[in-house]
Short mmCIF file of C-alpha atoms and ligand atoms in Angstrom, two decimals:
data_model
loop_
_atom_site.label_atom_id
_atom_site.label_comp_id
_atom_site.label_asym_id
_atom_site.label_seq_id
_atom_site.Cartn_x
_atom_site.Cartn_y
_atom_site.Cartn_z
CA UNK A 411 -23.68 9.17 -12.24
CA UNK A 412 -22.59 10.35 -8.79
CA UNK A 413 -19.22 8.70 -9.45
CA UNK A 414 -18.95 10.66 -12.71
CA UNK A 415 -19.55 13.96 -11.10
CA UNK A 416 -16.97 13.16 -8.45
CA UNK A 417 -14.45 12.31 -11.13
CA UNK A 418 -15.26 15.50 -12.93
CA UNK A 419 -14.62 17.53 -9.87
CA UNK A 420 -11.50 15.82 -8.63
CA UNK A 421 -8.35 14.24 -9.99
CA UNK A 422 -7.36 10.77 -8.92
CA UNK A 423 -3.70 10.46 -8.02
CA UNK A 424 -1.14 7.64 -7.82
CA UNK A 425 2.00 8.24 -5.68
CA UNK A 426 5.16 6.29 -5.27
CA UNK A 427 6.57 7.57 -2.03
CA UNK A 428 10.03 6.13 -2.49
CA UNK A 429 12.87 6.20 0.04
CA UNK A 430 14.94 8.24 -2.42
CA UNK A 431 12.48 9.70 -4.96
CA UNK A 432 8.78 10.24 -5.14
CA UNK A 433 6.70 10.33 -8.25
CA UNK A 434 3.13 11.45 -8.77
CA UNK A 435 0.74 10.43 -11.54
CA UNK A 436 -2.55 12.11 -12.16
CA UNK A 437 -5.35 10.30 -13.91
CA UNK A 438 -5.66 11.41 -17.53
CA UNK A 439 -2.44 13.45 -17.31
CA UNK A 440 0.31 10.91 -16.60
CA UNK A 441 3.39 11.60 -14.48
CA UNK A 442 3.29 15.21 -13.32
CA UNK A 443 5.97 15.25 -10.68
CA UNK A 444 9.22 13.45 -9.93
CA UNK A 445 11.26 14.76 -6.96
CA UNK A 446 13.57 13.54 -4.21
CA UNK A 447 11.86 12.46 -0.99
CA UNK A 448 13.62 15.11 1.04
CA UNK A 449 12.26 17.70 3.47
CA UNK A 450 14.25 20.62 4.85
CA UNK A 451 13.19 21.63 8.38
CA UNK A 452 14.15 24.51 10.62
CA UNK A 453 14.84 22.77 13.92
CA UNK A 454 14.47 25.90 15.96
CA UNK A 455 10.94 26.50 14.81
CA UNK A 456 9.89 23.11 13.45
CA UNK A 457 8.97 24.93 10.20
CA UNK A 458 9.28 23.12 6.90
CA UNK A 459 11.48 25.17 4.62
CA UNK A 460 11.46 23.19 1.45
CA UNK A 461 10.38 19.81 -0.01
CA UNK A 462 11.65 17.75 -2.87
CA UNK A 463 14.20 19.07 -5.30
CA UNK A 464 14.74 22.30 -3.49
CA UNK A 465 15.28 20.46 -0.16
CA UNK A 466 17.74 18.04 -1.75
CA UNK A 467 20.01 20.89 -2.80
CA UNK A 468 20.33 21.72 0.83
CA UNK A 469 21.56 18.26 1.90
CA UNK A 470 24.93 18.61 3.54
CA UNK A 471 24.90 22.32 2.97
CA UNK A 472 22.70 23.62 5.71
CA UNK A 473 23.55 25.71 8.77
CA UNK A 474 23.34 23.67 11.91
CA UNK A 475 19.75 24.50 12.77
CA UNK A 476 18.41 23.50 9.40
CA UNK A 477 18.21 19.80 8.66
CA UNK A 478 17.43 18.11 5.39
CA UNK A 479 15.87 14.79 6.16
CA UNK A 480 14.60 11.87 4.17
CA UNK A 481 11.60 10.62 6.26
CA UNK A 482 11.32 7.32 4.42
CA UNK A 483 15.01 6.53 4.22
CA UNK A 484 14.69 3.04 5.53
CA UNK A 485 11.74 2.03 3.49
CA UNK A 486 9.02 2.66 5.98
CA UNK A 487 7.63 5.67 7.72
CA UNK A 488 10.11 6.50 10.43
CA UNK A 489 8.93 10.06 10.76
CA UNK A 490 5.15 10.30 10.46
CA UNK A 491 4.71 14.02 10.65
CA UNK A 492 7.32 14.80 8.01
CA UNK A 493 6.03 12.12 5.70
CA UNK A 494 2.57 13.55 6.04
CA UNK A 495 3.85 17.03 5.18
CA UNK A 496 5.73 15.68 2.21
CA UNK A 497 2.68 13.77 0.96
CA UNK A 498 0.54 16.88 1.34
CA UNK A 499 3.05 18.97 -0.57
CA UNK A 500 3.16 16.50 -3.46
CA UNK A 501 -0.56 16.12 -3.67
CA UNK A 502 -1.17 19.83 -3.53
CA UNK A 503 1.47 20.47 -6.22
CA UNK A 504 0.06 17.83 -8.55
CA UNK A 505 -3.64 18.71 -8.25
CA UNK A 506 -5.37 21.21 -10.46
CA UNK A 507 -8.99 20.49 -9.41
CA UNK A 508 -9.30 21.17 -5.69
CA UNK A 509 -13.03 21.14 -5.01
CA UNK A 510 -13.26 17.53 -3.93
CA UNK A 511 -10.52 15.44 -2.42
CA UNK A 512 -8.93 12.95 -4.86
CA UNK A 513 -8.85 9.15 -4.67
CA UNK A 514 -5.23 8.29 -4.04
CA UNK A 515 -3.26 5.07 -4.59
CA UNK A 516 -0.02 4.99 -2.64
CA UNK A 517 2.80 2.48 -3.29
CA UNK A 518 4.19 1.02 -0.10
CA UNK A 519 7.21 -1.24 0.42
CA UNK A 520 6.78 -4.99 0.78
CA UNK A 521 5.94 -6.23 4.23
CA UNK A 522 4.76 -2.99 5.79
CA UNK A 523 3.19 -3.57 9.16
CA UNK A 524 -0.46 -2.78 9.90
CA UNK A 525 0.70 0.27 11.91
CA UNK A 526 2.65 1.53 8.94
CA UNK A 527 -0.30 0.95 6.56
CA UNK A 528 -2.48 2.88 8.91
CA UNK A 529 0.13 5.66 9.06
CA UNK A 530 0.20 5.98 5.25
CA UNK A 531 -3.62 5.89 5.10
CA UNK A 532 -3.92 8.59 7.75
CA UNK A 533 -1.23 10.73 6.10
CA UNK A 534 -3.02 10.59 2.76
CA UNK A 535 -6.39 11.32 4.34
CA UNK A 536 -5.09 14.28 6.22
CA UNK A 537 -3.39 15.44 3.03
CA UNK A 538 -6.96 15.71 1.58
CA UNK A 539 -7.61 12.29 -0.10
CA UNK A 540 -11.26 11.18 -0.01
CA UNK A 541 -10.38 7.55 -0.50
CA UNK A 542 -6.98 5.82 -0.13
CA UNK A 543 -5.71 2.58 -1.60
CA UNK A 544 -2.41 0.92 -1.01
CA UNK A 545 -0.43 -1.21 -3.43
CA UNK A 546 2.82 -3.09 -2.80
CA UNK A 547 5.57 -1.47 -4.80
CA UNK A 548 6.85 -4.63 -6.57
CA UNK A 549 3.22 -5.33 -7.73
CA UNK A 550 2.92 -1.80 -9.04
CA UNK A 551 6.35 -2.09 -10.77
CA UNK A 552 5.27 -5.36 -12.45
CA UNK A 553 2.10 -3.67 -13.74
CA UNK A 554 4.20 -0.71 -14.86
CA UNK A 555 6.35 -3.18 -16.78
CA UNK A 556 3.20 -4.36 -18.43
CA UNK A 557 3.55 -7.91 -17.10
CA UNK A 558 0.24 -9.84 -17.12
CA UNK A 559 0.14 -10.03 -13.28
CA UNK A 560 -3.36 -11.47 -13.10
CA UNK A 561 -2.52 -14.56 -15.17
CA UNK A 562 -1.59 -17.92 -13.67
CA UNK A 563 2.07 -17.49 -14.51
CA UNK A 564 4.99 -16.61 -12.32
CA UNK A 565 6.74 -13.23 -12.50
CA UNK A 566 9.94 -12.36 -10.61
CA UNK A 567 10.55 -8.71 -9.76
CA UNK A 568 13.60 -7.19 -8.17
CA UNK A 569 13.19 -3.51 -7.12
CA UNK A 570 16.40 -1.88 -5.97
CA UNK A 571 15.61 1.57 -4.54
CA UNK A 572 17.41 3.87 -2.19
CA UNK A 573 16.70 2.22 1.11
CA UNK A 574 15.59 -1.29 0.30
CA UNK A 575 15.98 -4.03 -2.24
CA UNK A 576 12.75 -5.88 -2.64
CA UNK A 577 12.20 -9.19 -4.42
CA UNK A 578 8.77 -10.55 -5.18
CA UNK A 579 7.21 -13.48 -6.98
CA UNK A 580 3.84 -12.53 -8.46
CA UNK A 581 1.11 -14.71 -9.88
CA UNK A 582 -2.72 -14.51 -10.22
CA UNK A 583 -2.82 -10.87 -9.05
CA UNK A 584 -1.07 -11.52 -5.75
CA UNK A 585 2.37 -11.66 -4.20
CA UNK A 586 3.25 -15.27 -3.67
CA UNK A 587 6.53 -14.56 -2.07
CA UNK A 588 8.31 -11.34 -1.02
CA UNK A 589 11.63 -10.35 0.56
CA UNK A 590 13.00 -7.00 1.50
CA UNK A 591 16.48 -6.12 2.70
CA UNK A 592 17.93 -2.78 3.73
CA UNK A 593 20.77 -3.04 1.34
CA UNK A 594 20.26 -0.83 -1.78
CA UNK A 595 21.40 2.40 -3.37
CA UNK A 596 22.11 4.27 -0.10
CA UNK A 597 24.26 1.43 1.18
CA UNK A 598 26.25 1.44 -2.01
CA UNK A 599 26.87 5.18 -1.51
CA UNK A 600 28.01 4.48 2.04
CA UNK A 601 30.33 1.71 0.80
CA UNK A 602 31.98 4.19 -1.54
CA UNK A 603 32.37 6.78 1.26
CA UNK A 604 33.99 4.17 3.48
CA UNK A 605 36.31 2.92 0.76
CA UNK A 606 37.59 6.38 -0.10
CA UNK A 607 38.11 7.14 3.56
CA UNK A 608 40.05 3.93 4.19
CA UNK A 609 42.09 3.86 0.99
CA UNK A 610 42.77 7.60 0.48
CA UNK A 611 42.05 9.11 3.93
CA UNK A 612 39.59 11.34 2.08
CA UNK A 613 36.29 12.39 3.53
CA UNK A 614 33.57 12.73 0.93
CA UNK A 615 29.81 13.46 1.18
CA UNK A 616 26.85 11.37 0.21
CA UNK A 617 26.10 13.29 -2.92
CA UNK A 618 29.73 12.94 -4.13
CA UNK A 619 29.57 9.21 -3.51
CA UNK A 620 26.27 8.90 -5.48
CA UNK A 621 27.77 10.89 -8.35
CA UNK A 622 30.69 8.49 -8.47
CA UNK A 623 28.43 5.44 -8.40
CA UNK A 624 26.25 6.69 -11.24
CA UNK A 625 29.25 7.89 -13.30
CA UNK A 626 31.45 4.80 -13.12
CA UNK A 627 29.86 2.27 -10.77
CA UNK A 628 29.38 -1.32 -11.86
CA UNK A 629 28.53 -4.74 -10.61
CA UNK A 630 30.49 -6.57 -13.27
CA UNK A 631 33.79 -5.76 -15.00
CA UNK A 632 33.34 -3.22 -17.75
CA UNK A 633 34.74 -3.50 -21.28
CA UNK A 634 36.44 -0.14 -20.92
CA UNK A 635 38.26 1.25 -17.91
CA UNK A 636 36.69 4.27 -16.31
CA UNK A 637 38.01 6.86 -13.88
CA UNK A 638 36.37 9.66 -12.04
CA UNK A 639 37.74 12.61 -9.98
CA UNK A 640 36.61 12.63 -6.37
CA UNK A 641 36.76 15.73 -4.23
CA UNK A 642 36.81 15.73 -0.43
CA UNK A 643 38.82 16.69 2.60
CA UNK A 644 42.01 14.93 3.46
CA UNK A 645 41.56 13.56 7.01
CA UNK A 646 45.23 13.83 7.80
CA UNK A 647 46.03 17.36 6.48
CA UNK A 648 42.47 18.70 6.78
CA UNK A 649 42.88 20.26 3.37
CA UNK A 650 40.75 19.80 0.25
CA UNK A 651 42.04 17.20 -2.16
CA UNK A 652 41.08 15.53 -5.41
CA UNK A 653 41.94 11.95 -6.29
CA UNK A 654 41.08 9.78 -9.25
CA UNK A 655 39.07 6.60 -8.53
CA UNK A 656 38.71 3.70 -11.00
CA UNK A 657 35.67 1.57 -11.85
CA UNK A 658 37.47 -1.42 -10.41
CA UNK A 659 37.87 0.30 -7.00
CA UNK A 660 34.25 1.30 -6.91
CA UNK A 661 33.18 -2.20 -7.84
CA UNK A 662 35.33 -3.60 -5.04
CA UNK A 663 33.86 -1.10 -2.57
CA UNK A 664 30.32 -2.16 -3.38
CA UNK A 665 31.01 -5.89 -3.79
CA UNK A 666 29.84 -7.09 -0.44
CA UNK A 667 26.50 -5.22 -0.63
CA UNK A 668 25.88 -6.40 -4.23
CA UNK A 669 26.51 -9.95 -3.03
CA UNK A 670 23.88 -9.53 -0.32
CA UNK A 671 21.39 -8.49 -2.97
CA UNK A 672 22.33 -11.46 -5.10
CA UNK A 673 21.87 -13.75 -2.13
CA UNK A 674 18.46 -12.32 -1.48
CA UNK A 675 17.46 -13.11 -5.06
CA UNK A 676 18.88 -16.67 -4.76
CA UNK A 677 17.00 -17.27 -1.50
CA UNK A 678 13.74 -16.14 -3.09
CA UNK A 679 14.33 -18.44 -6.08
CA UNK A 680 15.03 -21.24 -3.69
CA UNK A 681 11.72 -20.76 -1.95
CA UNK A 682 9.69 -20.38 -5.16
CA UNK A 683 7.24 -23.22 -5.85
CA UNK A 684 8.51 -25.36 -8.79
CA UNK A 685 5.71 -24.52 -11.25
CA UNK A 686 6.31 -20.81 -10.83
CA UNK A 687 10.06 -21.30 -10.98
CA UNK A 688 9.61 -22.96 -14.37
CA UNK A 689 7.68 -19.97 -15.53
CA UNK A 690 10.31 -17.59 -14.28
CA UNK A 691 13.08 -19.48 -16.04
CA UNK A 692 11.37 -18.69 -19.35
CA UNK A 693 9.89 -15.26 -18.47
CA UNK A 694 13.11 -14.04 -16.86
CA UNK A 695 13.91 -11.84 -13.86
CA UNK A 696 12.72 -8.21 -14.07
CA UNK A 697 14.96 -5.54 -12.56
CA UNK A 698 13.48 -2.19 -11.60
CA UNK A 699 14.19 0.83 -9.31
CA UNK A 700 17.11 3.16 -9.75
CA UNK A 701 19.49 0.38 -8.76
CA UNK A 702 18.50 -1.50 -11.96
CA UNK A 703 20.62 1.10 -13.78
CA UNK A 704 23.87 0.03 -12.13
CA UNK A 705 26.12 -1.17 -14.95
CA UNK A 706 26.43 -4.91 -15.30
CA UNK A 707 24.03 -5.78 -12.55
CA UNK A 708 21.82 -7.59 -15.03
CA UNK A 709 24.84 -9.58 -16.31
CA UNK A 710 25.95 -10.55 -12.81
CA UNK A 711 22.43 -11.65 -11.78
CA UNK A 712 22.16 -13.74 -14.97
CA UNK A 713 25.48 -15.33 -14.33
CA UNK A 714 24.70 -16.13 -10.71
CA UNK A 715 21.15 -17.46 -11.25
CA UNK A 716 21.30 -18.84 -14.83
CA UNK A 717 18.07 -17.06 -15.55
CA UNK A 718 17.68 -14.37 -18.18
CA UNK A 719 17.45 -10.78 -16.73
CA UNK A 720 15.51 -7.92 -18.22
CA UNK A 721 15.76 -4.26 -17.11
CA UNK A 722 12.34 -2.65 -17.00
CA UNK A 723 11.98 0.32 -19.24
CA UNK A 724 12.41 3.59 -17.28
CA UNK A 725 12.97 1.73 -13.98
CA UNK A 726 12.70 4.89 -11.85
CA UNK A 727 8.98 5.35 -12.79
CA UNK A 728 7.77 1.78 -13.12
CA UNK A 729 6.03 1.85 -9.72
CA UNK A 730 4.14 5.05 -10.25
CA UNK A 731 3.22 4.13 -13.88
CA UNK A 732 1.86 0.76 -12.57
CA UNK A 733 -0.05 2.47 -9.77
CA UNK A 734 -1.42 4.93 -12.34
CA UNK A 735 -2.58 2.04 -14.59
CA UNK A 736 -4.45 0.63 -11.58
CA UNK A 737 -6.10 4.02 -11.11
CA UNK A 738 -7.19 4.09 -14.72
CA UNK A 739 -8.63 0.59 -14.49
CA UNK A 740 -9.72 0.32 -10.90
CA UNK A 741 -12.50 -2.14 -11.57
CA UNK A 742 -10.39 -4.75 -13.34
CA UNK A 743 -7.34 -4.30 -11.14
CA UNK A 744 -8.88 -3.88 -7.73
CA UNK A 745 -7.66 -7.33 -6.63
CA UNK A 746 -3.99 -6.33 -6.88
CA UNK A 747 -4.41 -3.68 -4.10
CA UNK A 748 -3.61 -4.42 -0.50
CA UNK A 749 -6.85 -5.38 1.21
CA UNK A 750 -7.62 -3.00 4.02
CA UNK A 751 -10.93 -1.89 5.39
CA UNK A 752 -10.60 1.35 3.52
CA UNK A 753 -10.64 -0.59 0.29
CA UNK A 754 -14.25 -1.56 0.51
CA UNK A 755 -16.31 0.27 -2.10
CA UNK A 756 -17.74 3.54 -0.82
CA UNK A 757 -21.38 3.28 0.40
P1 ADP Q 735 13.17 4.63 -4.14
O1 ADP Q 735 12.08 3.94 -4.86
O2 ADP Q 735 13.58 3.92 -2.88
O3 ADP Q 735 12.89 6.05 -3.96
P2 ADP Q 735 14.54 4.76 -6.64
O4 ADP Q 735 13.98 3.62 -7.42
O5 ADP Q 735 14.14 6.11 -6.98
O6 ADP Q 735 14.42 4.53 -5.11
O7 ADP Q 735 16.12 4.60 -6.83
C1 ADP Q 735 17.03 5.51 -6.20
C2 ADP Q 735 18.36 4.86 -6.09
O8 ADP Q 735 18.81 4.53 -7.37
C3 ADP Q 735 19.38 5.80 -5.46
O9 ADP Q 735 20.15 5.12 -4.49
C4 ADP Q 735 20.28 6.15 -6.68
O10 ADP Q 735 21.61 6.38 -6.32
C5 ADP Q 735 20.16 4.90 -7.51
N1 ADP Q 735 20.46 5.18 -8.97
C6 ADP Q 735 19.83 6.06 -9.74
N2 ADP Q 735 20.39 6.04 -11.00
C7 ADP Q 735 21.41 5.14 -10.90
C8 ADP Q 735 22.40 4.66 -11.86
N3 ADP Q 735 22.42 5.12 -13.11
N4 ADP Q 735 23.31 3.76 -11.43
C9 ADP Q 735 23.25 3.26 -10.21
N5 ADP Q 735 22.35 3.63 -9.27
C10 ADP Q 735 21.46 4.57 -9.64
MG1 MG Q 736 10.65 3.28 -5.79
#
């Protein structure tokens, strides 16, 4: 009864605080918000000027005293205060019922330390949550992909985000094995910046590099040649210049990083217990996160591992949809959450 009243007065929320993008799901309403994990700050006053989409537009375009930062860039909270402000902003923006604080499930990267867990819990509490639960992102993604995670069968998830590429083997509602490397979407952008600088003496920004990656980037040779115009500043003449870059060049630029991700996958397969490996060989490898959309990555992984590869539907929202499904079915799915003291049922 008491629980019902609480639910009537508040809205439970699931959040994927990603290194590149954050998504918010409200119980009963679905995904209500999807914005970049960026905060613009006035360094002179410490004031937050913008969060999310508005702040991303400022990246690389700010006067010197305004900085646009990504507080979760490397997968964990590197800047607690800014993360807290961002979380607050997203929760506030998503909520309609504001009388009682919501219960909040937050997706966190694999292998977060106790200190980082505490930081996320504190941030969510101070953002107004009355109860906070944490879930590992690959677990949430697997649930979002509608995999039967609680059954005694092995599931293999690869989540390639902005800051980290995480690999997890899941069975019986738990993570049997997990790996995380700091080579993912951001690194691929940096690879493209470096390549264009070395080959063409052209200086380009992060957003340009990401545009190129999304427009013509690939992990495996394409059937059709693609080219893309790249604008930047010539480092020799100092003048603006436009060059044409090919899919082959972009692939070459990203090759080393892609191989690091492939090796991470192979290492995880190597460490997977034989029974679960047998399951995975028939169930396949599930690719999620924005990096799953890189052309031909599925083909390359299949070729390198000899295991079928599936791209999760709408890979950018799998984590938040999964966390949302846990919110909707908390009683059945409680075991998939990270066990912290805060997870004990309220007295
Ligand atoms: P996170 O969970 O860390 O916030 P996301 O799952 O939102 O990350 O993925 C963001 C990353 O995915 C970015 O590096 C972005 O460049 C990359 N990305 C998005 N769409 C594509 C695409 N079509 N091809 C390649 N990479 C993409
Ligand atoms: Mg994510």
